[in-house]
Amino acid sequence: MAFEFKTITPQPMSSYIGAEIQGVDVTQCSDEQFAELKKAFVDYGIIAIREQNLTPEQHVEFAQRWGDININRFFKPSDQHPLIAEVRKEPHQKMNIGAIWHTDHSYDLAPALGSILYAKEIPPVGGDTLFNSMHAAWLTLSDGMKETLSGLRAMHSSRHVFGVLTPDAFPDIEGRITNAHEAKQDAVHNLIIKHPDSGKEILYVNPQFTVGIEGWNKDESDALLGFLYNHAKKPEFSCRLRWAEGTLAIWDNRSTWHCALNDYQGHRRLMHRITLEGVKLEGSAEPALAEAS
Ligand code: SIN
């Protein structure tokens, strides 16, 4: 039987993923209401809570109810709070942040649990974010493919993304992404993981941070990953979040991908992001240990 929410009313955004929530003030959540937000987060993968009016301190306080904050190594922190990362694009900048399908921090041994993104300034039109359900992606594979994937692990890295983003290579990145020299994270994760809370199977590779399948050569790996990416990108596994100022989105980083659309040239978009610490996934290892095991 479906869970009956008593203190919130999630409105599904699509068949597999996403729910909008109105009428909640996250600064005033009771324990019961907060527990239901957590349940909705696990069930829907991404929840968008509308019409919030948060100071940076209130954003941080709300995030701390979910767990420890993981300070992103590469995003510029907000001048307003060191625990908040800025996702910013100025009118003259062409590149946006997060345009390639990804899940945050999959290059870490303990990938982030989720992110809490707060819309501060949005363009008059455009700048939506797409989210896809990686449980739906797994669910719709054949039994034969599920069996093949279940014994495999993939390598994820930050090096080829953040290690090369220097102002020389990408002048646009200036003042937004920093610390290229710190891009040294590599991790190996099972291709299929079990969600730590729901127990559901999830396809856990992504086009931005996954670099190859353990024990496979590049051609083999590119072919399988290419197939999986095309499959997982299907629009029927997705929902589209149309932001408004004050929208607070919380996504589950284990069970979803996201991609920020870059269709608002000449306009400013400013979001405040807090990322939440996650736990080590079953089967995850550092690459050297993975080779030895
Ligand atoms: C991100 O990838 O965290 C940014 C998402 C967005 O700006 O919509």
XYZ file of C-alpha atoms and ligand atoms in Angstrom:
301
model
C 0.000 0.000 0.000
C 1.282 3.476 -0.895
C 2.569 5.547 2.022
C 0.062 8.136 3.158
C 1.596 11.556 3.739
C -0.134 13.504 6.525
C 1.756 16.784 6.790
C 2.838 17.416 3.187
C 1.217 16.866 -0.212
C 3.790 15.832 -2.812
C 2.497 16.377 -6.367
C 4.272 13.957 -8.728
C 6.090 15.651 -11.619
C 6.255 12.534 -13.808
C 5.699 8.778 -13.595
C 9.108 7.831 -12.236
C 10.664 10.875 -10.628
C 10.093 14.211 -8.943
C 7.466 15.821 -6.744
C 6.526 19.424 -6.100
C 5.596 20.459 -2.593
C 3.647 23.604 -1.727
C 2.647 25.018 1.609
C 5.750 24.088 3.609
C 8.070 26.569 5.295
C 11.329 24.701 5.805
C 12.365 27.053 8.605
C 9.321 25.934 10.623
C 9.185 22.190 9.913
C 8.017 19.967 12.752
C 9.892 16.678 13.222
C 6.939 14.848 11.662
C 6.898 17.119 8.630
C 10.658 16.832 8.245
C 10.433 13.009 8.393
C 7.843 13.157 5.599
C 10.099 15.400 3.488
C 12.817 12.758 3.882
C 10.401 10.016 2.869
C 9.335 12.029 -0.206
C 12.998 12.642 -1.092
C 13.710 8.878 -1.113
C 10.443 7.994 -2.902
C 10.588 10.677 -5.621
C 14.357 11.208 -5.992
C 13.929 14.980 -6.196
C 11.544 17.243 -4.352
C 10.965 20.898 -5.206
C 9.660 22.915 -2.291
C 8.171 26.138 -3.591
C 8.090 29.690 -2.196
C 10.839 29.641 0.402
C 12.407 32.809 1.718
C 15.699 31.733 3.241
C 18.672 33.565 4.616
C 21.980 31.742 4.026
C 21.969 30.785 7.733
C 18.474 29.267 7.430
C 19.568 27.335 4.329
C 22.519 25.943 6.302
C 20.349 25.140 9.355
C 17.876 23.255 7.180
C 20.707 21.322 5.473
C 22.143 20.358 8.856
C 18.868 18.617 9.722
C 19.671 16.195 6.872
C 23.207 15.471 8.028
C 26.739 16.777 7.655
C 27.547 19.285 4.952
C 30.127 18.356 2.346
C 31.956 21.470 1.182
C 32.535 21.218 -2.553
C 36.250 21.481 -3.317
C 35.799 23.130 -6.700
C 32.829 25.509 -6.575
C 33.333 29.072 -5.422
C 31.818 29.512 -1.941
C 29.211 32.207 -1.536
C 30.430 35.483 -0.018
C 27.384 35.179 2.242
C 28.281 31.820 3.816
C 31.353 29.558 3.558
C 29.240 26.350 3.635
C 27.228 27.425 0.574
C 28.563 26.916 -2.941
C 27.538 29.259 -5.715
C 26.178 27.947 -9.005
C 26.342 31.155 -10.995
C 26.238 32.326 -14.586
C 26.568 36.014 -15.438
C 24.972 37.565 -18.543
C 28.322 37.712 -20.385
C 29.285 34.105 -19.592
C 28.507 31.423 -22.157
C 29.152 28.201 -20.216
C 26.931 27.084 -17.380
C 27.764 24.706 -14.559
C 26.290 21.195 -14.600
C 25.355 20.998 -18.293
C 26.483 17.377 -18.706
C 24.325 14.648 -17.148
C 25.887 13.702 -13.831
C 25.403 12.848 -10.236
C 27.344 14.989 -7.768
C 30.642 13.689 -6.357
C 30.478 10.118 -7.741
C 34.292 10.339 -7.783
C 34.272 10.170 -3.966
C 34.445 6.856 -2.119
C 31.425 7.999 -0.132
C 29.455 9.942 -2.782
C 27.286 12.816 -1.629
C 23.862 11.846 -0.293
C 22.185 14.733 -2.046
C 22.209 18.416 -2.785
C 19.941 21.246 -1.691
C 19.760 23.931 -4.368
C 18.067 27.245 -3.668
C 17.055 29.545 -6.518
C 18.199 33.104 -5.761
C 17.999 34.704 -9.225
C 16.634 33.036 -12.297
C 16.422 34.138 -15.938
C 13.061 35.363 -17.306
C 12.761 32.083 -19.206
C 14.953 28.963 -19.420
C 17.540 27.653 -16.961
C 15.432 24.609 -16.042
C 17.040 21.480 -14.614
C 16.325 17.950 -15.864
C 16.461 14.969 -13.523
C 16.385 11.292 -14.516
C 15.592 8.255 -12.390
C 18.392 5.720 -12.356
C 16.076 3.194 -10.715
C 13.800 3.482 -13.776
C 16.870 3.061 -15.983
C 17.756 -0.176 -14.171
C 14.146 -1.417 -14.034
C 13.680 -1.225 -17.795
C 16.800 -3.221 -18.747
C 16.404 -6.868 -19.794
C 17.101 -9.606 -17.257
C 20.157 -10.607 -19.300
C 21.622 -7.086 -19.183
C 20.842 -6.741 -15.461
C 22.724 -9.986 -14.828
C 25.723 -8.830 -16.904
C 25.900 -5.503 -15.077
C 25.488 -6.962 -11.614
C 29.075 -8.275 -11.497
C 30.743 -5.132 -12.832
C 32.379 -2.093 -11.273
C 33.180 1.253 -12.858
C 35.832 3.845 -12.173
C 34.791 7.441 -11.473
C 37.144 10.419 -11.350
C 37.212 14.177 -10.804
C 40.487 14.634 -12.721
C 39.255 14.936 -16.309
C 36.488 17.379 -15.273
C 37.822 19.742 -12.618
C 41.552 19.140 -13.180
C 41.439 20.702 -16.644
C 39.109 23.606 -15.906
C 41.684 26.391 -15.724
C 41.007 30.006 -16.705
C 43.408 29.522 -19.634
C 41.425 26.630 -21.043
C 37.989 28.047 -20.175
C 38.042 31.813 -19.569
C 34.346 31.558 -18.792
C 34.980 29.496 -15.685
C 36.817 32.303 -13.954
C 35.547 33.062 -10.471
C 33.206 30.080 -10.509
C 35.256 26.849 -10.469
C 38.622 26.779 -8.723
C 41.250 24.449 -7.200
C 42.062 22.451 -10.360
C 45.141 21.140 -8.499
C 42.854 19.379 -5.992
C 41.150 17.231 -8.643
C 42.701 13.927 -7.545
C 39.672 11.875 -6.536
C 39.146 8.404 -8.012
C 36.707 5.755 -6.808
C 35.396 2.428 -8.012
C 31.690 1.668 -7.506
C 29.429 -1.214 -8.468
C 27.523 -0.524 -11.692
C 24.360 -1.524 -9.894
C 24.034 -0.281 -6.339
C 21.304 -0.813 -3.787
C 19.873 2.404 -2.440
C 20.942 2.590 1.237
C 17.412 3.638 2.344
C 14.908 2.198 -0.152
C 16.864 -0.974 -1.044
C 15.982 -0.343 -4.727
C 18.491 -1.220 -7.464
C 20.040 1.748 -9.237
C 22.216 2.094 -12.315
C 25.259 3.920 -10.939
C 27.340 5.316 -13.793
C 27.120 8.799 -15.296
C 28.417 10.543 -18.445
C 30.424 13.185 -16.620
C 32.456 11.391 -13.963
C 32.542 7.698 -14.967
C 35.751 6.936 -16.858
C 35.614 3.194 -17.546
C 34.593 -0.286 -16.532
C 37.040 -2.171 -14.361
C 38.880 -4.899 -16.302
C 37.482 -3.854 -19.723
C 39.449 -2.114 -22.475
C 38.470 1.374 -23.643
C 36.531 0.257 -26.739
C 34.511 -2.297 -24.776
C 33.922 0.097 -21.948
C 32.903 3.009 -24.207
C 30.458 0.746 -26.060
C 28.699 -0.509 -22.927
C 28.699 2.866 -21.183
C 27.449 4.526 -24.388
C 24.542 2.099 -24.537
C 23.722 2.655 -20.862
C 23.867 6.446 -21.174
C 21.556 6.469 -24.189
C 19.173 4.206 -22.348
C 19.265 6.174 -19.083
C 18.767 9.543 -20.839
C 15.327 8.533 -22.123
C 12.831 11.335 -21.548
C 10.300 8.937 -20.022
C 12.602 8.486 -17.001
C 12.809 12.224 -16.442
C 11.166 15.248 -14.913
C 11.865 18.888 -15.627
C 12.086 21.467 -12.878
C 11.038 24.960 -13.864
C 12.547 27.136 -11.195
C 11.025 30.230 -9.598
C 12.875 32.456 -7.170
C 12.561 30.824 -3.771
C 12.287 27.250 -5.071
C 14.321 24.857 -2.939
C 15.121 21.544 -4.638
C 16.557 18.560 -2.808
C 17.758 15.637 -4.904
C 18.953 12.187 -4.048
C 22.360 11.868 -5.533
C 22.442 8.058 -5.450
C 19.239 7.494 -7.418
C 19.151 10.372 -9.908
C 21.106 12.178 -12.608
C 20.674 15.868 -13.323
C 21.566 18.274 -16.079
C 21.252 22.079 -16.002
C 19.959 23.547 -19.280
C 21.994 26.363 -20.793
C 19.285 28.148 -22.791
C 19.316 31.622 -21.227
C 22.259 33.423 -22.813
C 22.527 37.073 -21.794
C 20.779 36.561 -18.446
C 21.949 35.949 -14.899
C 21.186 32.783 -12.958
C 22.332 32.403 -9.359
C 21.705 29.372 -7.192
C 22.978 28.526 -3.715
C 23.971 24.884 -3.332
C 24.654 22.845 -0.232
C 25.841 19.282 -0.708
C 25.228 16.622 1.927
C 27.751 14.004 3.027
C 26.912 10.460 1.997
C 28.099 7.040 3.066
C 30.420 4.574 1.354
C 28.399 2.363 -0.963
C 28.518 -1.425 -0.817
C 31.334 -2.629 -3.089
C 32.992 0.798 -3.392
C 36.771 0.985 -3.145
C 39.744 3.131 -3.965
C 41.134 2.043 -7.345
C 44.365 0.498 -5.948
C 42.430 -1.523 -3.368
C 39.903 -2.505 -6.015
C 42.672 -3.933 -8.219
C 44.054 -5.951 -5.312
C 40.675 -7.385 -4.269
C 24.407 21.303 -10.424
O 24.818 20.501 -11.263
O 24.552 21.134 -9.233
C 23.691 22.539 -10.898
C 22.263 22.292 -11.195
C 21.565 23.538 -11.633
O 22.173 24.605 -11.658
O 20.382 23.464 -11.949
